[in-house]
Amino acid sequence: MEKAMPLMKKGSMIDPVDAHVGGDADIGGIAQTITSDDIDAIVMSPAPANERLDALHGMRSELEARSHADFGNEIEPLINQIEAGIALLSMRA
């Protein structure tokens, strides 16, 4: 398979990527900096509950700010998980 030649577009080089949709090289729609595992790590952390609540509120704010660009519905489940963690920790605080 030949590699496609880079193209010029608006003065910049565009280098096409040969990646199959759904394959290992597939580029995701939104670069998630917050994962479900990150949320679980904060909820289950030995840190004081108020520190964990602050961290979860910060994560929720970040995800809500990016939710307008979430066309794949990837952010809503994370926000729901954060809300559940906040509810759980609020009962303990």
mmCIF file of C-alpha atoms in Angstrom:
data_model
loop_
_atom_site.group_PDB
_atom_site.id
_atom_site.type_symbol
_atom_site.label_atom_id
_atom_site.label_comp_id
_atom_site.label_asym_id
_atom_site.label_seq_id
_atom_site.Cartn_x
_atom_site.Cartn_y
_atom_site.Cartn_z
ATOM 1 C CA MET A 1 0.000 0.000 0.000
ATOM 2 C CA GLU A 2 1.409 3.372 -1.001
ATOM 3 C CA LYS A 3 1.453 6.240 1.441
ATOM 4 C CA ALA A 4 -0.555 9.218 0.235
ATOM 5 C CA MET A 5 1.465 12.310 -0.557
ATOM 6 C CA PRO A 6 1.070 15.299 1.765
ATOM 7 C CA LEU A 7 -1.131 18.045 0.361
ATOM 8 C CA MET A 8 -0.957 21.815 0.671
ATOM 9 C CA LYS A 9 -4.087 23.436 2.033
ATOM 10 C CA LYS A 10 -4.235 27.102 3.026
ATOM 11 C CA GLY A 11 -0.457 27.222 3.221
ATOM 12 C CA SER A 12 -0.113 24.211 5.560
ATOM 13 C CA MET A 13 0.952 20.668 4.832
ATOM 14 C CA ILE A 14 -1.802 18.099 5.327
ATOM 15 C CA ASP A 15 -0.541 14.541 5.775
ATOM 16 C CA PRO A 16 -3.427 12.073 5.331
ATOM 17 C CA VAL A 17 -3.575 9.198 7.798
ATOM 18 C CA ASP A 18 -4.541 5.737 6.626
ATOM 19 C CA ALA A 19 -6.603 4.389 9.529
ATOM 20 C CA HIS A 20 -9.538 2.017 9.539
ATOM 21 C CA VAL A 21 -12.553 3.260 11.477
ATOM 22 C CA GLY A 22 -12.727 1.394 14.765
ATOM 23 C CA GLY A 23 -9.191 0.051 14.405
ATOM 24 C CA ASP A 24 -6.310 0.605 16.808
ATOM 25 C CA ALA A 25 -5.146 3.644 14.834
ATOM 26 C CA ASP A 26 -8.612 5.227 14.759
ATOM 27 C CA ILE A 27 -8.514 8.769 16.057
ATOM 28 C CA GLY A 28 -11.193 9.438 18.674
ATOM 29 C CA GLY A 29 -13.613 12.331 18.342
ATOM 30 C CA ILE A 30 -12.861 13.939 21.687
ATOM 31 C CA ALA A 31 -9.591 13.550 23.525
ATOM 32 C CA GLN A 32 -10.800 12.477 26.936
ATOM 33 C CA THR A 33 -8.529 13.718 29.678
ATOM 34 C CA ILE A 34 -10.920 12.387 32.329
ATOM 35 C CA THR A 35 -11.783 8.708 32.369
ATOM 36 C CA SER A 36 -14.128 6.538 34.382
ATOM 37 C CA ASP A 37 -11.103 5.081 36.183
ATOM 38 C CA ASP A 38 -9.984 8.598 37.183
ATOM 39 C CA ILE A 39 -13.394 9.261 38.726
ATOM 40 C CA ASP A 40 -13.345 5.947 40.625
ATOM 41 C CA ALA A 41 -9.824 6.674 41.891
ATOM 42 C CA ILE A 42 -10.984 9.955 43.422
ATOM 43 C CA VAL A 43 -14.156 8.508 44.935
ATOM 44 C CA MET A 44 -12.211 5.648 46.558
ATOM 45 C CA SER A 45 -9.150 7.693 47.525
ATOM 46 C CA PRO A 46 -8.101 7.849 51.189
ATOM 47 C CA ALA A 47 -8.022 11.673 50.935
ATOM 48 C CA PRO A 48 -10.501 13.633 53.064
ATOM 49 C CA ALA A 49 -14.038 13.689 51.642
ATOM 50 C CA ASN A 50 -14.031 17.475 51.155
ATOM 51 C CA GLU A 51 -10.885 17.252 48.980
ATOM 52 C CA ARG A 52 -12.413 14.463 46.913
ATOM 53 C CA LEU A 53 -15.650 16.461 46.530
ATOM 54 C CA ASP A 54 -13.662 19.491 45.336
ATOM 55 C CA ALA A 55 -11.854 17.336 42.782
ATOM 56 C CA LEU A 56 -15.123 15.834 41.522
ATOM 57 C CA HIS A 57 -16.743 19.270 41.231
ATOM 58 C CA GLY A 58 -13.747 20.433 39.205
ATOM 59 C CA MET A 59 -14.003 17.424 36.908
ATOM 60 C CA ARG A 60 -17.718 18.011 36.429
ATOM 61 C CA SER A 61 -17.109 21.680 35.544
ATOM 62 C CA GLU A 62 -14.455 20.718 33.005
ATOM 63 C CA LEU A 63 -16.675 18.112 31.358
ATOM 64 C CA GLU A 64 -19.703 20.422 31.314
ATOM 65 C CA ALA A 65 -17.603 23.103 29.601
ATOM 66 C CA ARG A 66 -16.649 20.609 26.882
ATOM 67 C CA SER A 67 -20.076 18.952 26.546
ATOM 68 C CA HIS A 68 -21.194 21.236 23.682
ATOM 69 C CA ALA A 69 -18.666 19.453 21.450
ATOM 70 C CA ASP A 70 -19.698 15.952 22.536
ATOM 71 C CA PHE A 71 -21.379 14.570 19.442
ATOM 72 C CA GLY A 72 -20.626 10.953 20.423
ATOM 73 C CA ASN A 73 -22.374 11.163 23.815
ATOM 74 C CA GLU A 74 -19.127 10.270 25.599
ATOM 75 C CA ILE A 75 -19.270 12.958 28.288
ATOM 76 C CA GLU A 76 -22.766 12.451 29.731
ATOM 77 C CA PRO A 77 -21.993 9.018 31.255
ATOM 78 C CA LEU A 78 -18.887 10.491 32.908
ATOM 79 C CA ILE A 79 -20.906 13.392 34.335
ATOM 80 C CA ASN A 80 -23.468 10.890 35.651
ATOM 81 C CA GLN A 81 -20.677 8.891 37.301
ATOM 82 C CA ILE A 82 -19.295 12.067 38.883
ATOM 83 C CA GLU A 83 -22.778 12.980 40.172
ATOM 84 C CA ALA A 84 -23.091 9.540 41.768
ATOM 85 C CA GLY A 85 -19.688 9.963 43.399
ATOM 86 C CA ILE A 86 -20.639 13.406 44.700
ATOM 87 C CA ALA A 87 -23.875 12.009 46.152
ATOM 88 C CA LEU A 88 -22.006 9.145 47.831
ATOM 89 C CA LEU A 89 -19.329 11.391 49.341
ATOM 90 C CA SER A 90 -21.877 14.018 50.398
ATOM 91 C CA MET A 91 -23.618 11.407 52.546
ATOM 92 C CA ARG A 92 -20.329 10.729 54.330
ATOM 93 C CA ALA A 93 -19.264 14.377 54.755
#
